[in-house]
Short mmCIF file of C-alpha atoms and ligand atoms in Angstrom, two decimals:
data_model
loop_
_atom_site.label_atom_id
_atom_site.label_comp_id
_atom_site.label_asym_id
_atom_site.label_seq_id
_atom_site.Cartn_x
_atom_site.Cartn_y
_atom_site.Cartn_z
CA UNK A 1 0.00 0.00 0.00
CA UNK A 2 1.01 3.44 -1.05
CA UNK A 3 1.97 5.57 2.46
CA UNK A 4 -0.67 8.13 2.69
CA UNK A 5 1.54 11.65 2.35
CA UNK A 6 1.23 13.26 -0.97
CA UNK A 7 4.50 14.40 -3.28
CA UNK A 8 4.13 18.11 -2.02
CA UNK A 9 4.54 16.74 1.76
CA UNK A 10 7.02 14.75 0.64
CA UNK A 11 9.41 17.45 -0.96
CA UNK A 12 8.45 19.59 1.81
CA UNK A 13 10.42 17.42 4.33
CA UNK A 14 13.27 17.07 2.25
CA UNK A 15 13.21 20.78 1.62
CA UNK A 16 12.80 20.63 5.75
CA UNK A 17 16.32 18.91 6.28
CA UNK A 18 18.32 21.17 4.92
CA UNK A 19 17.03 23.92 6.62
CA UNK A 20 17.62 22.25 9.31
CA UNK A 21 21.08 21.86 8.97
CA UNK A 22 21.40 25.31 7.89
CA UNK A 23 19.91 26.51 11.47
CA UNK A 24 22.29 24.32 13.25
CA UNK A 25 25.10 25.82 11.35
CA UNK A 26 24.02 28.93 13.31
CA UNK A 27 25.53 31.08 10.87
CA UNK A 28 23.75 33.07 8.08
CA UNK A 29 23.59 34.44 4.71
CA UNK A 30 24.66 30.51 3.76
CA UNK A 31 22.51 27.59 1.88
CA UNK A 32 22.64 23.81 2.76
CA UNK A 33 22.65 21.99 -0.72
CA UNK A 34 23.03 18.50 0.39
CA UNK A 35 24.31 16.38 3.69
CA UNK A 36 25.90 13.51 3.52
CA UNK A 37 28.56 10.57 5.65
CA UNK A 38 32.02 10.76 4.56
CA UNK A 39 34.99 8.60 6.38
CA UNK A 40 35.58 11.22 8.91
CA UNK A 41 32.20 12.67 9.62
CA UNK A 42 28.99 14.06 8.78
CA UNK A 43 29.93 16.33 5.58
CA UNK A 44 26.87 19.42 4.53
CA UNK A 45 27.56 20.99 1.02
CA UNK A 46 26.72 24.58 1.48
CA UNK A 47 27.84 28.21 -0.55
CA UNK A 48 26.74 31.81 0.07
CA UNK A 49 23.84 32.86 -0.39
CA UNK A 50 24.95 35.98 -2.02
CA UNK A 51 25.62 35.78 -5.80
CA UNK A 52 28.59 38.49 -6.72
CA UNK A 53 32.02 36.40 -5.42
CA UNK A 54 33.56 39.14 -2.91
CA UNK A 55 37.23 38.94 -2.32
CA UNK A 56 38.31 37.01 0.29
CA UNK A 57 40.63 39.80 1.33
CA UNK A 58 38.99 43.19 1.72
CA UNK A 59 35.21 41.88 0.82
CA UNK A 60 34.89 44.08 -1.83
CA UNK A 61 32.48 42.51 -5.56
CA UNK A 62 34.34 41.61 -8.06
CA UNK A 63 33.85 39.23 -11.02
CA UNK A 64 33.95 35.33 -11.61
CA UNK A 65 36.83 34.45 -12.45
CA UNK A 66 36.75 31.14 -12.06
CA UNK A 67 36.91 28.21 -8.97
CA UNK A 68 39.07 26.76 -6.92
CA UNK A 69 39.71 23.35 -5.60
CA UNK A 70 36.94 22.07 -3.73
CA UNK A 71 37.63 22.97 0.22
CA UNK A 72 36.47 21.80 3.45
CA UNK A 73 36.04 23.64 7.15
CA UNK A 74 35.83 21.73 10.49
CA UNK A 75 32.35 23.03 11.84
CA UNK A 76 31.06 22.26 15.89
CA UNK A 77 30.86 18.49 16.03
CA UNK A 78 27.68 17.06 16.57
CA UNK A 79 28.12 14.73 19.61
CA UNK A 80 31.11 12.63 18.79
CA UNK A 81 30.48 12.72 15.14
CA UNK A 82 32.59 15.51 13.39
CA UNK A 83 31.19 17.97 11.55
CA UNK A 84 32.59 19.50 7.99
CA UNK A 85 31.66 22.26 5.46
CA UNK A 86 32.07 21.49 1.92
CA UNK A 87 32.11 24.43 -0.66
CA UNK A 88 34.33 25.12 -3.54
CA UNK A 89 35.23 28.87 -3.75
CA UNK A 90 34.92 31.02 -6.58
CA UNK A 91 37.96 33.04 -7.68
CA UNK A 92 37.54 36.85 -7.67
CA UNK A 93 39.37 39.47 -9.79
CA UNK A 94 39.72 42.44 -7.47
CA UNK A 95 40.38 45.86 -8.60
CA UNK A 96 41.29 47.22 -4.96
CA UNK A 97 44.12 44.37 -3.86
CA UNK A 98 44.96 44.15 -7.29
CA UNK A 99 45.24 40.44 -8.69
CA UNK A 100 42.93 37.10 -8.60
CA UNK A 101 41.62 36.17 -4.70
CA UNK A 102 39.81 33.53 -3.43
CA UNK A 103 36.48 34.55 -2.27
CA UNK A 104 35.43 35.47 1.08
CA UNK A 105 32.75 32.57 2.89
CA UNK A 106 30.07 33.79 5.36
CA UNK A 107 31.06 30.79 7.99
CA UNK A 108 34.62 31.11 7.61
CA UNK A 109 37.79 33.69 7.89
CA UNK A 110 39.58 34.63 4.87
CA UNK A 111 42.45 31.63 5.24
CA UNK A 112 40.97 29.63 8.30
CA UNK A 113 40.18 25.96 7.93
CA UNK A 114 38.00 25.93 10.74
CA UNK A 115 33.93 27.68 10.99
CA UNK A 116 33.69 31.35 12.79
CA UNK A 117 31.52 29.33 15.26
CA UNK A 118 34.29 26.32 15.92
CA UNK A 119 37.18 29.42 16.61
CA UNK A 120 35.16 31.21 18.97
CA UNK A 121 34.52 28.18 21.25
CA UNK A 122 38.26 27.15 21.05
CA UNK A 123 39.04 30.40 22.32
CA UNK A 124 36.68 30.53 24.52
CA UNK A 125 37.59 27.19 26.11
CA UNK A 126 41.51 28.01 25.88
CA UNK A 127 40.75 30.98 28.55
CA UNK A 128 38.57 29.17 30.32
CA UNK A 129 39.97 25.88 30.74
CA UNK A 130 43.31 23.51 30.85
CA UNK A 131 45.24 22.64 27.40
CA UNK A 132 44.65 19.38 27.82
CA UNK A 133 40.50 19.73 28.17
CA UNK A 134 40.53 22.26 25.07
CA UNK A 135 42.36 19.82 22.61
CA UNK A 136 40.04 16.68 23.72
CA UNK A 137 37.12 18.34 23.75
CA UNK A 138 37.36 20.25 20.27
CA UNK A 139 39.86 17.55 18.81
CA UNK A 140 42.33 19.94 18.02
CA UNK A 141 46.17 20.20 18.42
CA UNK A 142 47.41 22.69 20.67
CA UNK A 143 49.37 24.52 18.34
CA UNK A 144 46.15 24.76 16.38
CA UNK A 145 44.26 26.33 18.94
CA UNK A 146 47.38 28.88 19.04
CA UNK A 147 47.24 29.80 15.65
CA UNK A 148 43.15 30.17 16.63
CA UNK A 149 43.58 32.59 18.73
CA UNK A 150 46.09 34.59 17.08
CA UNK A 151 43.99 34.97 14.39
CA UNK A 152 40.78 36.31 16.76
CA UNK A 153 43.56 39.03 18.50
CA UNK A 154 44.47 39.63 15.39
CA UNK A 155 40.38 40.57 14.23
CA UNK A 156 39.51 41.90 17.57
CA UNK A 157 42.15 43.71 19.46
CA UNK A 158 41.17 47.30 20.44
CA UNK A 159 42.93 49.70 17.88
CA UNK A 160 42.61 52.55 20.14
CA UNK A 161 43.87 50.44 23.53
CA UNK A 162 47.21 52.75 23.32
CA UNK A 163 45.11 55.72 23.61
CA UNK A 164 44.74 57.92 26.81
CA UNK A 165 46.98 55.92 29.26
CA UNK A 166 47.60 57.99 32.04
CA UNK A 167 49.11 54.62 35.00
CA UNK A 168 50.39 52.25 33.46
CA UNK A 169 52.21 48.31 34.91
CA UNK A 170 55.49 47.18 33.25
CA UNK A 171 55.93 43.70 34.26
CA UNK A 172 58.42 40.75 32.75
CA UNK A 173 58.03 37.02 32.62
CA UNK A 174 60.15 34.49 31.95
CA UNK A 175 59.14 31.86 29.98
CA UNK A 176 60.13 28.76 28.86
CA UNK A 177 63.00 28.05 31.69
CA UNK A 178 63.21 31.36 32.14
CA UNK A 179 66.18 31.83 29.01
CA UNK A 180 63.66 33.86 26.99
CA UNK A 181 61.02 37.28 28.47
CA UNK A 182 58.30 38.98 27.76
CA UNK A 183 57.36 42.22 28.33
CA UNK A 184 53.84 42.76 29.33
CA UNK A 185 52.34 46.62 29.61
CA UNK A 186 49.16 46.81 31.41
CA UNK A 187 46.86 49.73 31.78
CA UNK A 188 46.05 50.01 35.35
CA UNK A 189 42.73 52.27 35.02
CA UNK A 190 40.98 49.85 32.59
CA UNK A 191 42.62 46.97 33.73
CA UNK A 192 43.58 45.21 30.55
CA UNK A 193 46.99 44.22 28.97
CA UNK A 194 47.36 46.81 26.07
CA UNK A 195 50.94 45.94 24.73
CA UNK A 196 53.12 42.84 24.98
CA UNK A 197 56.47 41.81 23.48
CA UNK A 198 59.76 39.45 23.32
CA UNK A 199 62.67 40.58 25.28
CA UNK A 200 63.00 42.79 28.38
CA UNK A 201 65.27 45.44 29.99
CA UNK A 202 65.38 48.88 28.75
CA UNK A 203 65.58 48.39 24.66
CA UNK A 204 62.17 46.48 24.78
CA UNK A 205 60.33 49.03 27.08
CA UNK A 206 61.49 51.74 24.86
CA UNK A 207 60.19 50.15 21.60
CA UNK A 208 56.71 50.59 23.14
CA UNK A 209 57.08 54.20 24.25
CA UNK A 210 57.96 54.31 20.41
CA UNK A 211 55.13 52.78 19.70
CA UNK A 212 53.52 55.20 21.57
CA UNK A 213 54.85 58.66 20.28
CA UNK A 214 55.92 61.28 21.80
CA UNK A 215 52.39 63.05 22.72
CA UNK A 216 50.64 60.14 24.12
CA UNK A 217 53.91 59.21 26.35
CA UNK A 218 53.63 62.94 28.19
CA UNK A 219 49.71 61.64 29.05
CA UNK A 220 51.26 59.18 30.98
CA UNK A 221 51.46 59.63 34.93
CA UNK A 222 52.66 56.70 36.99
CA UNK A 223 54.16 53.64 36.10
CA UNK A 224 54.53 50.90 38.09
CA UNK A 225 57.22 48.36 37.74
CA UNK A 226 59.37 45.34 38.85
CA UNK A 227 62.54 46.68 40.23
CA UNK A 228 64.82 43.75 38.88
CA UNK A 229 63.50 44.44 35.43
CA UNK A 230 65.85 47.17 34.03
CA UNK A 231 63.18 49.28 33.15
CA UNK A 232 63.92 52.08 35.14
CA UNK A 233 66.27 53.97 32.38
CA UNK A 234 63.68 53.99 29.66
CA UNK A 235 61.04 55.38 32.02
CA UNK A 236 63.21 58.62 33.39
CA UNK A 237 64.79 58.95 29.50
CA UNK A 238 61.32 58.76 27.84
CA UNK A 239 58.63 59.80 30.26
CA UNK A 240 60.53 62.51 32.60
CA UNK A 241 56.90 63.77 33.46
CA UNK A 242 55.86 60.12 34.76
CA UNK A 243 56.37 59.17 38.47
CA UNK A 244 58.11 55.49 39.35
CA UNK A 245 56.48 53.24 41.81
CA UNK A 246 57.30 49.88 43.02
CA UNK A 247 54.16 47.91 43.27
CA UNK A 248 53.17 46.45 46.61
CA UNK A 249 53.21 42.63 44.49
CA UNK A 250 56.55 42.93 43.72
CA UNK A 251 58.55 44.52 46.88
CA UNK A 252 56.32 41.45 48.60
CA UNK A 253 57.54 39.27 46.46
CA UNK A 254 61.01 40.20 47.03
CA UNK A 255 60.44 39.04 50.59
CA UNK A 256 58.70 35.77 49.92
CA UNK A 257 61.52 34.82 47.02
CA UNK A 258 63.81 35.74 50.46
CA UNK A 259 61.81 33.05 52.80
CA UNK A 260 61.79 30.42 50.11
CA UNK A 261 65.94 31.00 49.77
CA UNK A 262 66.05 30.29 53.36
CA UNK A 263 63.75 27.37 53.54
CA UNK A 264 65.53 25.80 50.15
CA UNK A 265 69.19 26.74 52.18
CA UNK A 266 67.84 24.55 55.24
CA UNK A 267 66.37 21.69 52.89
CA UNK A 268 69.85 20.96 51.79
CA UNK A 269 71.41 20.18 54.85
CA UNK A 270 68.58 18.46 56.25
CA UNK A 271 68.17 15.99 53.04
CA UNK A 272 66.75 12.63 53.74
CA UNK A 273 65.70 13.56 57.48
CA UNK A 274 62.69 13.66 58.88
CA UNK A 275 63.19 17.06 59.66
CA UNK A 276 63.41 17.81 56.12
CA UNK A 277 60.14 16.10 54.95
CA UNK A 278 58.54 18.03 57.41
CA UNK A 279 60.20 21.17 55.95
CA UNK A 280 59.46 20.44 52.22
CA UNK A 281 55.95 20.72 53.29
CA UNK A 282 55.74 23.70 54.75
CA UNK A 283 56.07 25.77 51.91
CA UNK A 284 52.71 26.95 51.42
CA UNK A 285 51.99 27.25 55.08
CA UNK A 286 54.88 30.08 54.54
CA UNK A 287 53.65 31.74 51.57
CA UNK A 288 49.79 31.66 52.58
CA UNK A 289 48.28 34.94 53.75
CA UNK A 290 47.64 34.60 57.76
CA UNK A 291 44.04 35.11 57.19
CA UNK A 292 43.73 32.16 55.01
CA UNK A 293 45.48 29.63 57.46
CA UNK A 294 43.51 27.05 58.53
CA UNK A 295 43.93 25.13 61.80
CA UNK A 296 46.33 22.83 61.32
CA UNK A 297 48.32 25.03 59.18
CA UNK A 298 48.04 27.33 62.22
CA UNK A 299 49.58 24.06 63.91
CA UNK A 300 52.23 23.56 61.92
CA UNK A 301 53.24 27.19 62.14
CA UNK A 302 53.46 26.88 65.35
CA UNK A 303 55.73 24.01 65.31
CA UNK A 304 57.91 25.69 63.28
CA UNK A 305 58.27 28.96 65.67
CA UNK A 306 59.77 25.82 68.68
CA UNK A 307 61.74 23.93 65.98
CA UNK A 308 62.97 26.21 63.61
CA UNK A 309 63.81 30.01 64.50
CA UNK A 310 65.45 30.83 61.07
CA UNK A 311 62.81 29.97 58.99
CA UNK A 312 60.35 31.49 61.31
CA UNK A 313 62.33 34.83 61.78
CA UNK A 314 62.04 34.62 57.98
CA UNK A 315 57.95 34.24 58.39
CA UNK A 316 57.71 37.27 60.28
CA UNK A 317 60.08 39.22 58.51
CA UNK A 318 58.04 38.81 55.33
CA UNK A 319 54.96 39.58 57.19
CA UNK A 320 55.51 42.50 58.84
CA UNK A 321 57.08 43.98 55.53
CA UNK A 322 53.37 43.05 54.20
CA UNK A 323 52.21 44.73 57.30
CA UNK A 324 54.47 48.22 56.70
CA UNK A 325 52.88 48.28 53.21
CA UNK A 326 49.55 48.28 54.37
CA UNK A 327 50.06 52.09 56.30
CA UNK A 328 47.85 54.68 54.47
CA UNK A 329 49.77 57.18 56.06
CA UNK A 330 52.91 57.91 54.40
CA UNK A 331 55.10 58.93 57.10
CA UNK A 332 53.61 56.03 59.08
CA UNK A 333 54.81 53.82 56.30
CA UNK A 334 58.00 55.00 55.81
CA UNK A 335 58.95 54.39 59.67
CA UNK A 336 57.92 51.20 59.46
CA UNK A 337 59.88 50.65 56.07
CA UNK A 338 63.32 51.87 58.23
CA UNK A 339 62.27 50.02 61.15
CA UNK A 340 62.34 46.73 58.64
CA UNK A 341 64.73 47.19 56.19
CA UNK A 342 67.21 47.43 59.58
CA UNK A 343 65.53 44.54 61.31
CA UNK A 344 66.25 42.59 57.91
CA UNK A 345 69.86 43.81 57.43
CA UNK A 346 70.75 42.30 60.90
CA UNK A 347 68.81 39.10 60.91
CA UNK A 348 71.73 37.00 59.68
CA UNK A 349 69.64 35.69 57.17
CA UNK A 350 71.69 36.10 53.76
CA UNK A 351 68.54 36.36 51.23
CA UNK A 352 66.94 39.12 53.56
CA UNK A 353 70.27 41.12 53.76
CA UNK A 354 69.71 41.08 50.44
CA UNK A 355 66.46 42.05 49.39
CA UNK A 356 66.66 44.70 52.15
CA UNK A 357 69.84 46.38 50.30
CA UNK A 358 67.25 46.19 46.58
CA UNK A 359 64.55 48.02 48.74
CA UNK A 360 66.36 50.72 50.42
CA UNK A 361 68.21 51.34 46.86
CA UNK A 362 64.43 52.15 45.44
CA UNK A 363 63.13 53.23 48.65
CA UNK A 364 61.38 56.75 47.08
CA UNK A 365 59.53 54.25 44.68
CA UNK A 366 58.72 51.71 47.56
CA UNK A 367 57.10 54.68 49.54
CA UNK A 368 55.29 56.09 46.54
CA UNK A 369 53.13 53.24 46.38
CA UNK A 370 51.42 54.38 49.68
CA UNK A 371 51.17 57.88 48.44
CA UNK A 372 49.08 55.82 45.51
CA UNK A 373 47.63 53.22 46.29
CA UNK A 374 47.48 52.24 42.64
CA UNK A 375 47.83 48.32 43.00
CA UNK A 376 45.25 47.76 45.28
CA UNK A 377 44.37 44.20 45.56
CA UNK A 378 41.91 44.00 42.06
CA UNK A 379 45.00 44.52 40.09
CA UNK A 380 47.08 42.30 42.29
CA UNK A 381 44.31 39.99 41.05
CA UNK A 382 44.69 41.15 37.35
CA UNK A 383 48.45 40.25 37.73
CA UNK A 384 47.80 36.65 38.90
CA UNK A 385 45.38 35.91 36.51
CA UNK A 386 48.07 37.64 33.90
CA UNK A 387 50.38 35.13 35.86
CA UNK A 388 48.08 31.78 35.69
CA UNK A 389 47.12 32.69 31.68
CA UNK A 390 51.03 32.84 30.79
CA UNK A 391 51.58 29.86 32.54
CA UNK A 392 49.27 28.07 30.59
CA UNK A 393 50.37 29.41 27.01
CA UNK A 394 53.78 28.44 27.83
CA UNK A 395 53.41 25.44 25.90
CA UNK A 396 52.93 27.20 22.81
CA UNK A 397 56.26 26.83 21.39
CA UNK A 398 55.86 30.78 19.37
CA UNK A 399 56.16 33.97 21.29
CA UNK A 400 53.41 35.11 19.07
CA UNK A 401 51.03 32.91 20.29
CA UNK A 402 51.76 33.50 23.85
CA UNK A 403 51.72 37.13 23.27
CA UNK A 404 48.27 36.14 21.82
CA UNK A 405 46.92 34.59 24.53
CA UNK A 406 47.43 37.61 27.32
CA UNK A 407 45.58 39.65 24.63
CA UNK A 408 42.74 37.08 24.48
CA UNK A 409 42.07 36.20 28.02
CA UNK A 410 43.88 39.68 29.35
CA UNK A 411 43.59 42.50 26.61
CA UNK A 412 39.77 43.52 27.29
CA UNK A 413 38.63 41.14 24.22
CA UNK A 414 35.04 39.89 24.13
CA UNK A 415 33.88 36.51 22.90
CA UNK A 416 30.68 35.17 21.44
CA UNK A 417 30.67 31.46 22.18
CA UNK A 418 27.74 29.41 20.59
CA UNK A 419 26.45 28.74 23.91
CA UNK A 420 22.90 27.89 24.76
CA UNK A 421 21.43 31.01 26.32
CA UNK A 422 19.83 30.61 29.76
CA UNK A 423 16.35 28.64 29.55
CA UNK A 424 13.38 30.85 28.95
CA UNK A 425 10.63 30.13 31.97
ZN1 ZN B 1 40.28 42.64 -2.57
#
């Protein structure tokens, strides 16, 4: 027997599919011509749905000239089963970029071999998650999702970011053992990363004051910086105007880099003891805030304090600098800074001598952080997330990417994942 439906129902279901297909695609100004299984996934033939080829360049009409190869883009999988465009692209002759261009696609970037859709969620997930979730879930390679999101900073990055910086954050990292840097400038007032590049010390600083020009440099009030980072000369020779400070994060740092010296200097001698054990983990007890102790790291603290006076002189030494910091008071501040810095140069402890003789040589830009305030604790939290973000992108094996990366997750840039809005009740 003959199913009841007539030949109009018919063709309107098949008509129905494709549609279908073309709403899960999510993106528009595109046709589904046909779906169908190929050896590596679920394949939908598509093209624009506007006529006139426009280059794939500048997106400007141009005529036919004539097509290229047939070429496929890795759309969101469905489930486990991967997802691919398949389109061949028209050649265009272009008047503007001179010469014969491949055309642009509505799904696609000019050059990508992945779907608009598909780059947003890699980027997405690469800020918001590990390298090892990213490449499973979206069965990519890591380097690909570099490349990924070098191509989104590259589309999205604020042109105007350099504009109207008036405190900025100079701030190195060493990556990849520490052999190679990066310098990272952050704007402090809209709290986003607005330039980063290879190298460090006074030659790469100045490139971005170049970068810069001379009129938006005198804008510039108050920089904040790392005092081992040699950055000091190409502030006073390029922004006279500008006042140094040493951020609070990295004159505390200074101390807890000092407590860890001492703790590593006592792990040595003690190797294989019990004593030591107990030492190796105490680390974080150390370098937690007080506030955040909890009992038995309280405990252990106190353990410390009968067993081991070095390490716990060191403690309170890099406490109470903490502590002098925290004055709002200048003058206040600074007696506590001379109380400390002479309390540190006799306490016999070799890494504290030390960072006490660093502190009183920039003690002017120690003190001017308590005339600012700048680096309160939201941009101490900018820097660790700046911290936690490089630490991730180390793997990329390019600068570029890296540099990429603190742009993406750091540099004020805004993604549209395809993500299922909130439900509608
Ligand atoms: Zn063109």
């Amino acid at each position: 027997m003959r199913c009841g439906c007539s030949r109009t129902t018919r063709q309107r279901v098949a008509v129905r599919a494709t549609t279908v297909f073309r709403r899960l695609i999510g993106v528009s100004d595109l046709y589904v011509l046909g779906v169908y299984f190929a050896e590596d996934g679920l394949v939908l033939a598509v093209r624009p749905r506007w006529r006139r080829p426009r280059c794939g360049a500048c997106g400007r009409q141009g005529p036919q000239e004539d097509r290229a190869r047939q070429r496929r883009w890795r759309h969101l999988g469905l489930g486990a089963t991967r997802v691919w465009l398949a389109y061949q692209p028209r050649r265009v002759k272009c008047r503007k970029c001179g010469g014969i261009r491949v055309e642009q696609v509505p799904w696609a970037e000019h050059g990508s071999r992945f779907t608009k859709p598909f780059e947003e969620l890699v980027a997405y997930l690469a800020v918001a998650t590990d390298k090892t979730k990213v490449t499973r879930l979206m069965g990519v390679s890591w380097s690909t999702v570099g490349a990924i999101i070098e191509r989104i900073v590259a589309r999205r990055l604020d042109p105007g970011r350099l504009d109207g910086l008036e405190r900025i954050g100079v701030d190195e990292f060493g990556y990849r053992r520490r052999y190679r840097f990066l310098t990272t400038v952050v704007d402090h007032d809209r709290r986003r990363v607005v330039w980063a590049a290879k190298g460090h010390g006074t030659a790469t600083l100045k490139a971005f004051f170049d970068d810069l020009g001379k009129e938006r440099c005198a804008g510039i009030k108050a920089v904040t910086i790392d005092m081992s980072g040699g950055y000091i000369r190409a502030i006073e020779d390029c922004l006279p105007g500008a006042r140094i400070i040493f951020d609070r994060f990295h004159v505390q740092r200074l101390a807890s880099d000092a407590m860890d010296a001492v703790r590593r200097e006592q792990l040595r001698d003690l190797r294989g003891t019990p004593a030591g054990k107990d030492l190796f983990r105490s680390r974080f007890v150390l370098l937690k805030n007080p506030w955040d102790l909890s009992r038995p790291d309280q405990a252990k603290l106190n353990e410390l304090q009968r067993t081991n006076a070095r390490l716990y002189r060191g403690y309170l030494l890099k406490e109470t600098l903490a502590q002098a910091l925290d004055y709002r008071q200048p003058w206040r501040a600074k007696k506590a800074l001379e109380e400390w810095l002479a309390w540190a140069s006799r306490s016999r402890l070799e890494p504290f001598v030390r960072a006490a003789r660093t502190i009183r040589r920039h003690f002017d830009g120690v003190l001017a952080y308590v005339d600012d305030r700048l680096t309160n604790g939201r941009t101490e939290g900018f820097n660790n997330r700046l911290r936690m973000i490089a630490r991730r992108a180390f793997g990329f094996h390019s600068a570029g990417a890296l540099i990429s990366m603190l742009y993406l997750a750091c540099g004020g840039i805004e993604l549209h994942p395809p993500l299922p809005g909130p439900l509608q009740t």
